[in-house]
CSV table of C-alpha atoms in Angstrom, one decimal:
chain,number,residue,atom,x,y,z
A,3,UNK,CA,-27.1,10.8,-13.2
A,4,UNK,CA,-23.3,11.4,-13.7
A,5,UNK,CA,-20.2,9.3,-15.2
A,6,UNK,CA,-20.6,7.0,-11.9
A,7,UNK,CA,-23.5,5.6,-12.7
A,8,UNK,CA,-22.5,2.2,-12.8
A,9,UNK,CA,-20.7,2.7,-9.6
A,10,UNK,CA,-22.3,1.9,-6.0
A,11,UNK,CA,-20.0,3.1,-3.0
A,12,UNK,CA,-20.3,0.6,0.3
A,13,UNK,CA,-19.1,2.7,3.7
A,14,UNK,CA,-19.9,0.8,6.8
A,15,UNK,CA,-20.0,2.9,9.8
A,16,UNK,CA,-19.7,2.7,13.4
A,17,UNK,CA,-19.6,6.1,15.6
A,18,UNK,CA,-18.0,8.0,13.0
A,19,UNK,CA,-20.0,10.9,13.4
A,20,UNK,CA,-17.1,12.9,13.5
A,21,UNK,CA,-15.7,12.1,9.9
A,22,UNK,CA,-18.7,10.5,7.9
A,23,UNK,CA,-19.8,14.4,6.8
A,24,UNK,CA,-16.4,15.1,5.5
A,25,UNK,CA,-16.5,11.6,4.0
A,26,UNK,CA,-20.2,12.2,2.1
A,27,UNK,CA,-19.1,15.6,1.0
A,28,UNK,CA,-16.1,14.5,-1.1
A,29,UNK,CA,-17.3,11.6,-2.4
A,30,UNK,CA,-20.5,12.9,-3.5
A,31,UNK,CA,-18.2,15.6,-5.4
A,32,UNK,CA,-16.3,13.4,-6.7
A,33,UNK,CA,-18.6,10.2,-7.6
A,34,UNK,CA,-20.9,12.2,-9.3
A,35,UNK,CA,-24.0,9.7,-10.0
A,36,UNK,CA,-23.0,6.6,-7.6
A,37,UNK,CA,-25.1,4.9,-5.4
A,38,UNK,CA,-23.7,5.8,-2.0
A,39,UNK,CA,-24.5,3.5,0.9
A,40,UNK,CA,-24.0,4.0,4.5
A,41,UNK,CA,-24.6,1.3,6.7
A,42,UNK,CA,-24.9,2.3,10.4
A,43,UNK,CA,-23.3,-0.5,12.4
A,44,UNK,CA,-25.8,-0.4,15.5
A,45,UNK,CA,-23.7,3.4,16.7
A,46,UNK,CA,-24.3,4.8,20.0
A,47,UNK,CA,-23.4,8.2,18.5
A,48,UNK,CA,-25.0,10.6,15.8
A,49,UNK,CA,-23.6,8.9,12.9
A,50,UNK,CA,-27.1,7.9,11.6
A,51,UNK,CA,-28.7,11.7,12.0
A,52,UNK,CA,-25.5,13.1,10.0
A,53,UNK,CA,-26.0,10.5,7.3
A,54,UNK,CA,-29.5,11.7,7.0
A,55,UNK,CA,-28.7,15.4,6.0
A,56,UNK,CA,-27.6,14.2,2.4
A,57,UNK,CA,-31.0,13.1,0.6
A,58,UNK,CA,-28.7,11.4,-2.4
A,59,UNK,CA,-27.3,8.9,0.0
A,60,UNK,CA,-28.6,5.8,1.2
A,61,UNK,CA,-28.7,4.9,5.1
A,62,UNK,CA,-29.0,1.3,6.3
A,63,UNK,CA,-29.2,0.6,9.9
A,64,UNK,CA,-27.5,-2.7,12.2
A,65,UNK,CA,-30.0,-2.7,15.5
A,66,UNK,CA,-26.5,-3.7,17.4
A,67,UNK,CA,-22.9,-3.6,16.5
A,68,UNK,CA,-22.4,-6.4,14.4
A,69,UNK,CA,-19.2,-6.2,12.6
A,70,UNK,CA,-17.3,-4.4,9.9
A,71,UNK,CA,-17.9,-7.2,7.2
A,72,UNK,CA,-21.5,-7.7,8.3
A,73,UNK,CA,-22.1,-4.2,7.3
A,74,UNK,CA,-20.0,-4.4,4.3
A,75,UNK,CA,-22.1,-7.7,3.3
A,76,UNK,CA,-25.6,-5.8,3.8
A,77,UNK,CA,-24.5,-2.8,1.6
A,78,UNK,CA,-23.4,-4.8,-1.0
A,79,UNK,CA,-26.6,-7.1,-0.7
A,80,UNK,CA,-28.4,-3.7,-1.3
A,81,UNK,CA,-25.7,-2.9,-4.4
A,82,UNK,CA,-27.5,-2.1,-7.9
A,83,UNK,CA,-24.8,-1.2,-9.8
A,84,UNK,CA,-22.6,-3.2,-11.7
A,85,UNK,CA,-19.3,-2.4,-9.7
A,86,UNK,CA,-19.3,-2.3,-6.4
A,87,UNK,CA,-16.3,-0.1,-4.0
A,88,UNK,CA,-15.6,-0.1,-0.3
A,89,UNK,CA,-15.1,3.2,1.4
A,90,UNK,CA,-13.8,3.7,5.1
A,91,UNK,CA,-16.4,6.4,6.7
A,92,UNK,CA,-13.0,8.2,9.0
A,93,UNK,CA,-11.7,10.4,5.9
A,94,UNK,CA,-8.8,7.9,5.6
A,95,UNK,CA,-9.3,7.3,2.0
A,96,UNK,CA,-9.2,9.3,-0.5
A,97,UNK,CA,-11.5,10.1,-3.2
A,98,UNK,CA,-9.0,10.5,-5.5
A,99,UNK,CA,-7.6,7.2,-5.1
A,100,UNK,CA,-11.4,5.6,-5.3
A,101,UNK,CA,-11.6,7.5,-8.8
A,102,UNK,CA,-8.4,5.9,-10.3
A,103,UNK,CA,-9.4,2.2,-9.3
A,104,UNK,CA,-12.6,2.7,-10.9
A,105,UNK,CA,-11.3,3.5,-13.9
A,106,UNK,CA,-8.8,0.4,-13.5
A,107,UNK,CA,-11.4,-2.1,-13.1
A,108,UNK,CA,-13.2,-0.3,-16.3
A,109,UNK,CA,-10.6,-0.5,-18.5
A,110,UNK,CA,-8.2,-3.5,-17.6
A,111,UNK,CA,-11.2,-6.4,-18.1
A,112,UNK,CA,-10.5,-7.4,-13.8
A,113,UNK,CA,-12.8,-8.5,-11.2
A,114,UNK,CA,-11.1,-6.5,-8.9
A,115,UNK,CA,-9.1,-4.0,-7.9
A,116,UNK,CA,-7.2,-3.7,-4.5
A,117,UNK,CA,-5.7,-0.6,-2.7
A,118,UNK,CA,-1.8,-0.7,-1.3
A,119,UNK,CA,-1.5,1.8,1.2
A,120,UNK,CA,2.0,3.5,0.7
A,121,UNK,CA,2.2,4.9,3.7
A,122,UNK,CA,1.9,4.5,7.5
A,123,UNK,CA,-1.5,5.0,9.3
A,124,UNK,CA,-0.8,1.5,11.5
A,125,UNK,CA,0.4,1.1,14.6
A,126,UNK,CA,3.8,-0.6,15.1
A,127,UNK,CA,2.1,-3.5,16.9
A,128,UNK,CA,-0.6,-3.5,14.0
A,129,UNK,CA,2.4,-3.5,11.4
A,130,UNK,CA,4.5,-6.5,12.9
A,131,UNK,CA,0.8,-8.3,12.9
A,132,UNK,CA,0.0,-7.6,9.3
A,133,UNK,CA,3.6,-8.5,8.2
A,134,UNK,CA,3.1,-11.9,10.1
A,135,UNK,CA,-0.6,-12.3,8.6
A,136,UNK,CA,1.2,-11.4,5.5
A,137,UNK,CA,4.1,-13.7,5.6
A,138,UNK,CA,1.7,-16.7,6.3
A,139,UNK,CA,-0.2,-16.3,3.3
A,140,UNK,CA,2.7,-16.2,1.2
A,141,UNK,CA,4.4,-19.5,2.6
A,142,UNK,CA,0.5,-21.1,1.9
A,143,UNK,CA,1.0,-20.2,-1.3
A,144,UNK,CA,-1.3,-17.0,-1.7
A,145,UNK,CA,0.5,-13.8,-3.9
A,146,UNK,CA,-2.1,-11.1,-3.0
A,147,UNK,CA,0.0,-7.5,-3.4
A,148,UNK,CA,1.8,-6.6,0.0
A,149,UNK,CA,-1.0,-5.1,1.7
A,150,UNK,CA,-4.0,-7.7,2.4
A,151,UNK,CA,-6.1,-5.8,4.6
A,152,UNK,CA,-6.4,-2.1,2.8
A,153,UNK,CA,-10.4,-1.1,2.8
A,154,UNK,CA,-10.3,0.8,-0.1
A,155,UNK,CA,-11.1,-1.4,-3.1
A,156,UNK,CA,-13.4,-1.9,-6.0
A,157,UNK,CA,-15.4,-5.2,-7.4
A,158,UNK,CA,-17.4,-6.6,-10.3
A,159,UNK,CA,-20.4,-7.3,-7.7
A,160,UNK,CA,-21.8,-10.3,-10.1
A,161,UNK,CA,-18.4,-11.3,-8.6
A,162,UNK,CA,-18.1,-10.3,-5.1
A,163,UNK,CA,-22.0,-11.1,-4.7
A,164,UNK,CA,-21.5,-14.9,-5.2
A,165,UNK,CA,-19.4,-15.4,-1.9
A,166,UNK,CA,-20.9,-12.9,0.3
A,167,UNK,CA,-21.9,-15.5,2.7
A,168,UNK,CA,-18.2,-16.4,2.9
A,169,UNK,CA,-17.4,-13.3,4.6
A,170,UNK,CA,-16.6,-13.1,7.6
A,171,UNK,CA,-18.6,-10.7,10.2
A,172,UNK,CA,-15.1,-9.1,11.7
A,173,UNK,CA,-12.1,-7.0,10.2
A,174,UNK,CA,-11.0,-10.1,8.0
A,175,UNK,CA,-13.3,-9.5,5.4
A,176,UNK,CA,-11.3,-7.5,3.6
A,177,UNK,CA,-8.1,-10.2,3.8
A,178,UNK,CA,-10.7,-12.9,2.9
A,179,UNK,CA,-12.3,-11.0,-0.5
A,180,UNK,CA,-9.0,-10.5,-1.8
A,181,UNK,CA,-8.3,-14.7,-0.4
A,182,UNK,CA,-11.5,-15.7,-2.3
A,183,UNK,CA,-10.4,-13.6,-5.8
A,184,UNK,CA,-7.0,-15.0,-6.3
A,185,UNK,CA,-8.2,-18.7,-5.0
A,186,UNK,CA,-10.8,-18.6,-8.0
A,187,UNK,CA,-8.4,-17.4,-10.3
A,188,UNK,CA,-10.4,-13.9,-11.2
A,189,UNK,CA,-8.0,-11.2,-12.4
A,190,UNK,CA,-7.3,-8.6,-9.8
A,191,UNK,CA,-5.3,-5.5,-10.0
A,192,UNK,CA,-3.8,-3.4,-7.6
A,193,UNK,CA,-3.5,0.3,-6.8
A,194,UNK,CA,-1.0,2.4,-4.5
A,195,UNK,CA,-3.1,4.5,-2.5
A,196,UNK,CA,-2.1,7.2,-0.3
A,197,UNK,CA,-3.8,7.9,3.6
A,198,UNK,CA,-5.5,11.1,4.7
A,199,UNK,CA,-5.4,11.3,8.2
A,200,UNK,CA,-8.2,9.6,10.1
A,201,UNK,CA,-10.9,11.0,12.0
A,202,UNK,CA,-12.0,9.4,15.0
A,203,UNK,CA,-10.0,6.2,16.6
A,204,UNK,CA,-9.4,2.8,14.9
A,205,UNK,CA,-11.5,0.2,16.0
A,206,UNK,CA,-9.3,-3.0,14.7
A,207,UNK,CA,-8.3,-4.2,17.9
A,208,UNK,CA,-5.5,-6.8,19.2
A,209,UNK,CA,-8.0,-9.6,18.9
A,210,UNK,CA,-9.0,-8.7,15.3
A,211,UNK,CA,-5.0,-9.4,14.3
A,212,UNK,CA,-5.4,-13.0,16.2
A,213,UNK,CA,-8.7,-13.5,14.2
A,214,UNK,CA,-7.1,-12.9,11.3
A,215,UNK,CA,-4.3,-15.1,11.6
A,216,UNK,CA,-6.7,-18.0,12.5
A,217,UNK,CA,-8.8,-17.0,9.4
A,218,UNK,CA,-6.1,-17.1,7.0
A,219,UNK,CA,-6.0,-20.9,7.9
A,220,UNK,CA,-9.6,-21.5,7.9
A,221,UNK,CA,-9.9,-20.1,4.2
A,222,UNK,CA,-7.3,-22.1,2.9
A,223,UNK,CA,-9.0,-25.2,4.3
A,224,UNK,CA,-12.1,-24.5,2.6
A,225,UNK,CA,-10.1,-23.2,-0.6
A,226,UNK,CA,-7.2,-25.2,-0.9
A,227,UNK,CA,-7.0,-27.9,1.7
A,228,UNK,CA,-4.2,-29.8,-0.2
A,229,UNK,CA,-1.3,-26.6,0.3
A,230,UNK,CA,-1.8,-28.0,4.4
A,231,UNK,CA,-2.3,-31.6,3.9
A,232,UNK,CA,0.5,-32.2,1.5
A,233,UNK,CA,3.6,-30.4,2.7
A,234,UNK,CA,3.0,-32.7,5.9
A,235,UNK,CA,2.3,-35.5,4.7
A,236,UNK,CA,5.1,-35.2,2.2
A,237,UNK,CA,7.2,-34.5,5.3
A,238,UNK,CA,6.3,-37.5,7.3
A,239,UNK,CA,6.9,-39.7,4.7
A,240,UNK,CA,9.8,-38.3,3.5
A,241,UNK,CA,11.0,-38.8,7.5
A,242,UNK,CA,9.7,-42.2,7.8
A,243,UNK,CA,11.6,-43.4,4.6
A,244,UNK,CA,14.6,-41.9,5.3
A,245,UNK,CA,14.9,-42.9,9.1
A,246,UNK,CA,13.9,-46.5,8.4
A,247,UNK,CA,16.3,-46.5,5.6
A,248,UNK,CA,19.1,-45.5,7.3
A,249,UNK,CA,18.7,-48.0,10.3
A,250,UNK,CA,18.0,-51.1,8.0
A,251,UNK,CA,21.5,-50.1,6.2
A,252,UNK,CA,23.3,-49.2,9.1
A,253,UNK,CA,22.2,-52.0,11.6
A,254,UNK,CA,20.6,-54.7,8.9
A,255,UNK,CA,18.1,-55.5,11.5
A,256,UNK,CA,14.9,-54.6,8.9
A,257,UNK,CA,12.6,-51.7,8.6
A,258,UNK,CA,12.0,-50.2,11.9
A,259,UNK,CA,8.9,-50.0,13.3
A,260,UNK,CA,8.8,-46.4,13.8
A,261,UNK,CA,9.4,-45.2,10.1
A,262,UNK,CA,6.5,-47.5,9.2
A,263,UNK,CA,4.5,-45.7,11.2
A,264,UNK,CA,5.9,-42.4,9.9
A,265,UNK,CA,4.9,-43.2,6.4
A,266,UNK,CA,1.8,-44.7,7.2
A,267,UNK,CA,1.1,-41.5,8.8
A,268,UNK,CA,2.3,-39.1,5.9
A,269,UNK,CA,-0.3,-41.6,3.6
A,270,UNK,CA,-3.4,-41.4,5.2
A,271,UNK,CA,-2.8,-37.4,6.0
A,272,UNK,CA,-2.9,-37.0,2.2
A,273,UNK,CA,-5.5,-38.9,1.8
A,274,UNK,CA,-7.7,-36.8,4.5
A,275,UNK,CA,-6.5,-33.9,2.5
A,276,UNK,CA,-7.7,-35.3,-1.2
A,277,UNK,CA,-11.3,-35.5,0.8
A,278,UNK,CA,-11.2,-32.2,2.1
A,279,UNK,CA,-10.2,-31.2,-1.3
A,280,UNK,CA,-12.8,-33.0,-3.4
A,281,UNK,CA,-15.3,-31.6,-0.4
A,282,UNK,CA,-14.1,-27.9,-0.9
A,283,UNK,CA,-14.6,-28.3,-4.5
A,284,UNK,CA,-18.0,-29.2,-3.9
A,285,UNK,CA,-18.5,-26.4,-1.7
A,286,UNK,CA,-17.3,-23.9,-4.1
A,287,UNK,CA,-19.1,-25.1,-7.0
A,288,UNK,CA,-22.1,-24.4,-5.6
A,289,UNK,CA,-21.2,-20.5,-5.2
A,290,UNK,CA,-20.0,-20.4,-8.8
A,291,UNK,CA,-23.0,-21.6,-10.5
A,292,UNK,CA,-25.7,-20.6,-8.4
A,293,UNK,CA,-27.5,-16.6,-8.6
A,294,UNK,CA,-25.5,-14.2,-6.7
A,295,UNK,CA,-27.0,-13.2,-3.3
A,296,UNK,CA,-29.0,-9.8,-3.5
A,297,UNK,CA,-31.3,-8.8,-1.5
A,298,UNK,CA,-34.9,-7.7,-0.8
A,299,UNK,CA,-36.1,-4.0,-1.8
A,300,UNK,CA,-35.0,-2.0,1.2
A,301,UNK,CA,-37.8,-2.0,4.0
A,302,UNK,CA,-39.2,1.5,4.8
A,303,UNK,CA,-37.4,2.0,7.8
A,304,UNK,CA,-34.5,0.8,5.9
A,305,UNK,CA,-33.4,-1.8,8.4
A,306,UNK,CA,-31.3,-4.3,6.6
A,307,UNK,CA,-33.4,-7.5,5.4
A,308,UNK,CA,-30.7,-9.8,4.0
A,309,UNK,CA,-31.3,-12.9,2.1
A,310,UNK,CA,-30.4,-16.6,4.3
A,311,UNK,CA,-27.0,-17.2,4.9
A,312,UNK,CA,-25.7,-13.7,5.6
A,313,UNK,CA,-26.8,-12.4,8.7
């Protein structure tokens, strides 16, 4: 065992046989004593077989293609140390980075800690989608660093483990564990990390970004309901009030029909948004007090045998 015993390193991987070698070398230098997990996204290529040559590394299969959270959420199933770090398999990241946020998480009493690339490694269409993703979040209320959607990053996993089955399959579930941290008010840090140049071609595609954007949406509804509901129902009150105000001074003719129905409206919006709250709060309750999700002993062929809920 080394000083990263307590460590276990996630790297989900799909035809990255050209920089998963490279990737294993240095982190198995530099991690000296971490549990190392590759999970092999269902790849057409010889990802699996170069994984293989390292006996201190653990390799976990998909039998089809099933999505960069799905094989994040099967490593960290797997996880048996206490933190748990993700770790792109294309030599983007580097170890050196991975090093520093471990010893950020060990020392500053957080639940997480999430990497802010400092430098390029996007396309500009990527960039203008990330910066929109970005700018949504904000206006919903969300504060989560400048870079959501970084891969490198480190968790407690009693943490991370409780709302694995929250994450989604795709891309986003780097976005929504960093969504899910600073909704439940755990402490998360952040690190500036710098990009190595990548090995192999991105896979996030121009659907991914849409995903995303719909996603951002979807976990505020289950998180937050009320930072949707209220701004419009405050708004259509506000409008009915104001309108029907107006034309009962102007014209003395009454309240007009129309602003009644405006502020009828804006009522019964917030009060579908206090039940999707008090619903959400049910929802989550159940993560927070219930045994985080781990999974079986791996199978001999080490294919992935996840608990209900994740697959």
């Amino acid at each position: 065992m080394g000083p990263f015993e307590d460590v276990s390193v996630i790297i989900p991987a799909f035809n990255e046989a050209g920089g998963i070698g490279p990737t294993l070398e240095q982190l198995s230098l530099a991690v000296p004593g971490a549990e190392i997990i590759v999970v092999d996204d269902g790849s057409t290529d010889s990802t699996a077989e170069v994984v293989e040559k390292y006996p201190n590394v653990t390799l976990m299969r998909h039998g089809f293609n099933r999505g960069y959270g799905a094989a994040l959420k099967t490593g960290m199933a797997h996880a048996s140390r206490p933190l748990v770090a993700w770790f792109d398999a294309d030599n983007e990241h580097r170890v050196s980075d991975l090093v520093s946020m471990i010893g950020a998480i060990r020392q500053g009493g957080l639940a997480a800690v999430i990497g802010q690339r400092i430098s390029g490694g996007a396309s500009a269409v990527r960039g203008v989608g990330k910066a929109v993703i970005l700018m949504l979040a904000r206006s919903l209320g969300f504060r989560g660093g400048r870079d959501m959607n970084c891969g490198l990053r480190v968790f407690r996993t009693e943490v991370i483990c409780r709302y694995l089955p929250l994450l989604p399959n795709g891309y986003s579930a780097s976005m929504t564990s960093l969504l899910v941290m600073l909704e439940r008010g755990y402490p998360v840090g952040y690190h500036p990390v710098e990009l190595a140049a990548r090995i192999g071609t991105s896979k996030v595609t121009l659907r991914a970004g849409f995903a995303s954007l719909l996603l951002v949406m979807r976990v505020i509804m289950m998180f937050a309901p009320m930072r949707i509901f209220l701004p419009f129902a405050l708004a259509m009150f506000s409008i009915g009030a104001v309108y029907g105000a107006t034309l009962a001074i102007l014209h003395g003719e009454g309240f007009p029909t129309f602003g009644i129905f405006l502020m009828l409206a804006g009522l019964l919006i917030g009060m579908l948004g206090l039940i999707a709250d008090q619903l959400s709060q049910l929802r989550l309750v159940q993560y927070e007090t219930t045994t985080p999700y781990r999974a079986l002993p791996l199978a001999k062929d080490r294919e992935a045998k996840l608990p209900p809920g994740l697959s």
